[in-house]
Amino acid sequence: MMPIPPSRAMARYYGASLMLSVLALSVWAGWLLYYEPPRAVDGGGPDPIGLLLFFATWPLGLLLLHSALLAWRLQRRHPATVLTGRHGLAIHAVLLGVFIACLLR
């Protein structure tokens, strides 16, 4: 098996990171927007799904930041396809806008 050149390996890594970021953001945002927390009742304890959504904010934000930094790194090479960073910074600006809009909801 022939080794993959470093530029192609980085492009594949970015493509996987972009897809993972989009998937994670869509699941998190969908869950956040359609979730109705239960009404407060004495002895009910903390809401486990609400806590999961709260604690998932930081890993998701760091995943989006990581993917955006990869897009910035690949932008100088002007690759031919979207999955290898062609419009990566614009895509990540939209993804970060969705992330911030969901946080401010």
Short mmCIF file of N, CA and C in Angstrom, two decimals:
data_model
loop_
_atom_site.label_atom_id
_atom_site.label_comp_id
_atom_site.label_asym_id
_atom_site.label_seq_id
_atom_site.Cartn_x
_atom_site.Cartn_y
_atom_site.Cartn_z
N MET A 1 0.84 -1.17 0.00
CA MET A 1 0.00 0.00 0.00
C MET A 1 0.89 1.24 0.00
N MET A 2 0.60 2.17 -0.91
CA MET A 2 1.40 3.39 -1.02
C MET A 2 0.95 4.40 0.04
N PRO A 3 1.91 5.11 0.63
CA PRO A 3 1.53 6.12 1.62
C PRO A 3 0.82 7.30 0.95
N ILE A 4 -0.09 7.92 1.69
CA ILE A 4 -0.82 9.08 1.19
C ILE A 4 0.06 10.32 1.35
N PRO A 5 0.16 11.17 0.32
CA PRO A 5 0.95 12.41 0.47
C PRO A 5 0.38 13.28 1.59
N PRO A 6 1.24 14.06 2.26
CA PRO A 6 0.78 14.86 3.41
C PRO A 6 -0.37 15.80 3.08
N SER A 7 -0.37 16.43 1.92
CA SER A 7 -1.44 17.37 1.60
C SER A 7 -2.78 16.66 1.43
N ARG A 8 -2.78 15.48 0.81
CA ARG A 8 -4.02 14.72 0.65
C ARG A 8 -4.50 14.18 1.99
N ALA A 9 -3.56 13.76 2.84
CA ALA A 9 -3.94 13.27 4.16
C ALA A 9 -4.58 14.38 4.99
N MET A 10 -4.02 15.59 4.91
CA MET A 10 -4.57 16.72 5.64
C MET A 10 -5.96 17.08 5.10
N ALA A 11 -6.13 17.00 3.80
CA ALA A 11 -7.44 17.29 3.20
C ALA A 11 -8.47 16.26 3.63
N ARG A 12 -8.09 15.00 3.68
CA ARG A 12 -9.02 13.96 4.14
C ARG A 12 -9.36 14.14 5.61
N TYR A 13 -8.36 14.51 6.40
CA TYR A 13 -8.58 14.76 7.82
C TYR A 13 -9.55 15.93 8.00
N TYR A 14 -9.37 16.99 7.21
CA TYR A 14 -10.28 18.12 7.28
C TYR A 14 -11.70 17.72 6.87
N GLY A 15 -11.83 16.94 5.81
CA GLY A 15 -13.15 16.50 5.37
C GLY A 15 -13.87 15.71 6.45
N ALA A 16 -13.15 14.81 7.11
CA ALA A 16 -13.75 14.04 8.21
C ALA A 16 -14.12 14.96 9.38
N SER A 17 -13.27 15.92 9.68
CA SER A 17 -13.54 16.84 10.77
C SER A 17 -14.75 17.73 10.46
N LEU A 18 -14.87 18.17 9.21
CA LEU A 18 -16.02 18.98 8.81
C LEU A 18 -17.32 18.19 8.93
N MET A 19 -17.31 16.96 8.45
CA MET A 19 -18.52 16.15 8.52
C MET A 19 -18.90 15.85 9.97
N LEU A 20 -17.93 15.57 10.81
CA LEU A 20 -18.20 15.32 12.22
C LEU A 20 -18.75 16.58 12.90
N SER A 21 -18.21 17.74 12.55
CA SER A 21 -18.69 19.00 13.12
C SER A 21 -20.14 19.27 12.72
N VAL A 22 -20.45 19.09 11.45
CA VAL A 22 -21.82 19.32 10.97
C VAL A 22 -22.79 18.35 11.64
N LEU A 23 -22.41 17.10 11.73
CA LEU A 23 -23.27 16.10 12.36
C LEU A 23 -23.49 16.41 13.84
N ALA A 24 -22.42 16.72 14.56
CA ALA A 24 -22.55 17.01 15.98
C ALA A 24 -23.37 18.27 16.22
N LEU A 25 -23.16 19.30 15.41
CA LEU A 25 -23.92 20.54 15.57
C LEU A 25 -25.39 20.33 15.26
N SER A 26 -25.70 19.56 14.23
CA SER A 26 -27.10 19.34 13.89
C SER A 26 -27.83 18.53 14.97
N VAL A 27 -27.18 17.54 15.52
CA VAL A 27 -27.80 16.75 16.59
C VAL A 27 -28.00 17.61 17.83
N TRP A 28 -26.98 18.36 18.22
CA TRP A 28 -27.05 19.20 19.41
C TRP A 28 -28.10 20.29 19.24
N ALA A 29 -28.10 20.99 18.10
CA ALA A 29 -29.05 22.08 17.88
C ALA A 29 -30.48 21.56 17.79
N GLY A 30 -30.68 20.44 17.11
CA GLY A 30 -32.02 19.86 17.03
C GLY A 30 -32.55 19.46 18.39
N TRP A 31 -31.69 18.84 19.18
CA TRP A 31 -32.08 18.42 20.52
C TRP A 31 -32.37 19.64 21.40
N LEU A 32 -31.55 20.67 21.28
CA LEU A 32 -31.72 21.87 22.09
C LEU A 32 -32.99 22.62 21.71
N LEU A 33 -33.28 22.73 20.42
CA LEU A 33 -34.42 23.53 19.98
C LEU A 33 -35.76 22.84 20.24
N TYR A 34 -35.79 21.52 20.25
CA TYR A 34 -37.06 20.82 20.44
C TYR A 34 -37.24 20.23 21.83
N TYR A 35 -36.30 20.47 22.71
CA TYR A 35 -36.37 19.90 24.06
C TYR A 35 -37.18 20.79 24.97
N GLU A 36 -38.13 20.23 25.66
CA GLU A 36 -38.94 20.93 26.67
C GLU A 36 -38.55 20.38 28.04
N PRO A 37 -37.92 21.19 28.87
CA PRO A 37 -37.55 20.67 30.20
C PRO A 37 -38.79 20.43 31.04
N PRO A 38 -38.72 19.43 31.92
CA PRO A 38 -39.88 19.16 32.79
C PRO A 38 -40.07 20.31 33.77
N ARG A 39 -41.29 20.47 34.23
CA ARG A 39 -41.60 21.52 35.20
C ARG A 39 -40.96 21.17 36.53
N ALA A 40 -40.56 22.21 37.25
CA ALA A 40 -39.90 22.01 38.54
C ALA A 40 -40.90 21.46 39.56
N VAL A 41 -40.53 20.37 40.19
CA VAL A 41 -41.33 19.73 41.23
C VAL A 41 -40.37 19.39 42.37
N ASP A 42 -40.84 19.55 43.58
CA ASP A 42 -39.97 19.23 44.72
C ASP A 42 -39.56 17.77 44.67
N GLY A 43 -38.28 17.53 44.86
CA GLY A 43 -37.77 16.17 44.88
C GLY A 43 -37.53 15.59 43.50
N GLY A 44 -37.67 16.37 42.47
CA GLY A 44 -37.47 15.86 41.11
C GLY A 44 -36.01 15.66 40.75
N GLY A 45 -35.12 16.39 41.40
CA GLY A 45 -33.70 16.28 41.09
C GLY A 45 -33.34 17.04 39.82
N PRO A 46 -32.08 17.02 39.45
CA PRO A 46 -31.67 17.74 38.25
C PRO A 46 -32.17 17.05 36.98
N ASP A 47 -32.34 17.83 35.94
CA ASP A 47 -32.79 17.32 34.66
C ASP A 47 -31.59 16.72 33.92
N PRO A 48 -31.55 15.40 33.70
CA PRO A 48 -30.36 14.79 33.08
C PRO A 48 -30.14 15.22 31.63
N ILE A 49 -31.19 15.39 30.85
CA ILE A 49 -31.01 15.79 29.45
C ILE A 49 -30.57 17.25 29.38
N GLY A 50 -31.10 18.09 30.25
CA GLY A 50 -30.66 19.48 30.30
C GLY A 50 -29.20 19.60 30.67
N LEU A 51 -28.76 18.79 31.62
CA LEU A 51 -27.35 18.79 31.99
C LEU A 51 -26.47 18.28 30.85
N LEU A 52 -26.93 17.27 30.14
CA LEU A 52 -26.18 16.75 29.00
C LEU A 52 -26.03 17.82 27.92
N LEU A 53 -27.10 18.55 27.63
CA LEU A 53 -27.03 19.62 26.64
C LEU A 53 -26.09 20.72 27.09
N PHE A 54 -26.13 21.06 28.38
CA PHE A 54 -25.25 22.10 28.91
C PHE A 54 -23.78 21.69 28.83
N PHE A 55 -23.48 20.47 29.26
CA PHE A 55 -22.09 20.02 29.27
C PHE A 55 -21.56 19.67 27.88
N ALA A 56 -22.44 19.48 26.90
CA ALA A 56 -22.01 19.21 25.53
C ALA A 56 -21.63 20.48 24.79
N THR A 57 -21.89 21.64 25.38
CA THR A 57 -21.60 22.90 24.71
C THR A 57 -20.10 23.10 24.49
N TRP A 58 -19.30 22.86 25.49
CA TRP A 58 -17.85 23.07 25.36
C TRP A 58 -17.20 22.11 24.36
N PRO A 59 -17.43 20.81 24.44
CA PRO A 59 -16.81 19.93 23.43
C PRO A 59 -17.25 20.27 22.01
N LEU A 60 -18.51 20.64 21.84
CA LEU A 60 -18.99 21.00 20.50
C LEU A 60 -18.31 22.27 20.02
N GLY A 61 -18.20 23.27 20.87
CA GLY A 61 -17.51 24.50 20.50
C GLY A 61 -16.05 24.26 20.15
N LEU A 62 -15.39 23.41 20.91
CA LEU A 62 -13.98 23.09 20.60
C LEU A 62 -13.85 22.29 19.30
N LEU A 63 -14.81 21.42 19.02
CA LEU A 63 -14.80 20.68 17.76
C LEU A 63 -14.96 21.62 16.58
N LEU A 64 -15.87 22.59 16.68
CA LEU A 64 -16.05 23.57 15.62
C LEU A 64 -14.81 24.43 15.44
N LEU A 65 -14.19 24.83 16.54
CA LEU A 65 -12.97 25.63 16.46
C LEU A 65 -11.84 24.84 15.81
N HIS A 66 -11.70 23.58 16.15
CA HIS A 66 -10.66 22.73 15.57
C HIS A 66 -10.86 22.60 14.06
N SER A 67 -12.07 22.36 13.64
CA SER A 67 -12.36 22.22 12.23
C SER A 67 -12.14 23.54 11.49
N ALA A 68 -12.48 24.67 12.12
CA ALA A 68 -12.26 25.98 11.50
C ALA A 68 -10.77 26.27 11.35
N LEU A 69 -9.98 25.88 12.34
CA LEU A 69 -8.53 26.08 12.23
C LEU A 69 -7.92 25.23 11.12
N LEU A 70 -8.45 24.02 10.94
CA LEU A 70 -7.99 23.20 9.82
C LEU A 70 -8.34 23.84 8.48
N ALA A 71 -9.53 24.42 8.38
CA ALA A 71 -9.93 25.10 7.15
C ALA A 71 -9.03 26.29 6.88
N TRP A 72 -8.69 27.02 7.92
CA TRP A 72 -7.79 28.16 7.77
C TRP A 72 -6.40 27.71 7.29
N ARG A 73 -5.96 26.58 7.81
CA ARG A 73 -4.66 26.03 7.42
C ARG A 73 -4.65 25.60 5.95
N LEU A 74 -5.75 25.02 5.49
CA LEU A 74 -5.82 24.53 4.11
C LEU A 74 -6.21 25.61 3.11
N GLN A 75 -6.67 26.76 3.57
CA GLN A 75 -7.16 27.80 2.67
C GLN A 75 -6.07 28.30 1.72
N ARG A 76 -4.84 28.34 2.15
CA ARG A 76 -3.76 28.87 1.33
C ARG A 76 -3.51 28.04 0.07
N ARG A 77 -3.89 26.79 0.10
CA ARG A 77 -3.60 25.91 -1.04
C ARG A 77 -4.66 25.96 -2.13
N HIS A 78 -5.82 26.56 -1.87
CA HIS A 78 -6.93 26.67 -2.83
C HIS A 78 -7.28 25.33 -3.47
N PRO A 79 -7.66 24.34 -2.67
CA PRO A 79 -8.02 23.05 -3.24
C PRO A 79 -9.32 23.14 -4.05
N ALA A 80 -9.59 22.09 -4.79
CA ALA A 80 -10.68 22.11 -5.76
C ALA A 80 -12.04 21.78 -5.18
N THR A 81 -12.13 21.09 -4.07
CA THR A 81 -13.44 20.66 -3.58
C THR A 81 -13.75 21.26 -2.21
N VAL A 82 -15.04 21.29 -1.88
CA VAL A 82 -15.49 21.84 -0.61
C VAL A 82 -14.97 21.01 0.56
N LEU A 83 -14.99 19.68 0.42
CA LEU A 83 -14.55 18.82 1.51
C LEU A 83 -13.06 18.88 1.77
N THR A 84 -12.31 19.52 0.90
CA THR A 84 -10.88 19.68 1.16
C THR A 84 -10.52 21.12 1.47
N GLY A 85 -11.49 21.94 1.84
CA GLY A 85 -11.20 23.26 2.35
C GLY A 85 -11.43 24.43 1.43
N ARG A 86 -12.07 24.26 0.30
CA ARG A 86 -12.22 25.36 -0.65
C ARG A 86 -12.98 26.55 -0.06
N HIS A 87 -14.12 26.29 0.53
CA HIS A 87 -14.92 27.34 1.16
C HIS A 87 -15.03 27.11 2.66
N GLY A 88 -14.00 26.55 3.24
CA GLY A 88 -14.05 26.13 4.64
C GLY A 88 -14.33 27.23 5.63
N LEU A 89 -13.70 28.40 5.44
CA LEU A 89 -13.90 29.48 6.41
C LEU A 89 -15.33 30.02 6.34
N ALA A 90 -15.90 30.12 5.16
CA ALA A 90 -17.28 30.59 5.04
C ALA A 90 -18.25 29.58 5.65
N ILE A 91 -18.01 28.30 5.41
CA ILE A 91 -18.86 27.26 6.00
C ILE A 91 -18.78 27.31 7.52
N HIS A 92 -17.59 27.49 8.05
CA HIS A 92 -17.45 27.51 9.51
C HIS A 92 -18.00 28.79 10.12
N ALA A 93 -17.99 29.88 9.38
CA ALA A 93 -18.64 31.10 9.88
C ALA A 93 -20.14 30.86 10.05
N VAL A 94 -20.74 30.16 9.10
CA VAL A 94 -22.16 29.84 9.20
C VAL A 94 -22.41 28.86 10.36
N LEU A 95 -21.57 27.84 10.49
CA LEU A 95 -21.72 26.87 11.58
C LEU A 95 -21.57 27.54 12.94
N LEU A 96 -20.59 28.42 13.08
CA LEU A 96 -20.41 29.12 14.35
C LEU A 96 -21.58 30.08 14.61
N GLY A 97 -22.14 30.68 13.56
CA GLY A 97 -23.32 31.52 13.73
C GLY A 97 -24.51 30.73 14.24
N VAL A 98 -24.71 29.53 13.69
CA VAL A 98 -25.80 28.66 14.17
C VAL A 98 -25.56 28.27 15.62
N PHE A 99 -24.33 27.95 15.96
CA PHE A 99 -23.97 27.56 17.32
C PHE A 99 -24.26 28.70 18.30
N ILE A 100 -23.85 29.91 17.96
CA ILE A 100 -24.08 31.06 18.83
C ILE A 100 -25.56 31.41 18.93
N ALA A 101 -26.28 31.29 17.80
CA ALA A 101 -27.72 31.56 17.82
C ALA A 101 -28.46 30.57 18.74
N CYS A 102 -28.04 29.31 18.70
CA CYS A 102 -28.66 28.33 19.59
C CYS A 102 -28.33 28.60 21.05
N LEU A 103 -27.13 29.08 21.32
CA LEU A 103 -26.76 29.40 22.70
C LEU A 103 -27.56 30.59 23.23
N LEU A 104 -27.84 31.56 22.37
CA LEU A 104 -28.54 32.76 22.79
C LEU A 104 -30.06 32.60 22.78
N ARG A 105 -30.52 31.47 22.36
CA ARG A 105 -31.97 31.22 22.26
C ARG A 105 -32.63 31.36 23.59
#
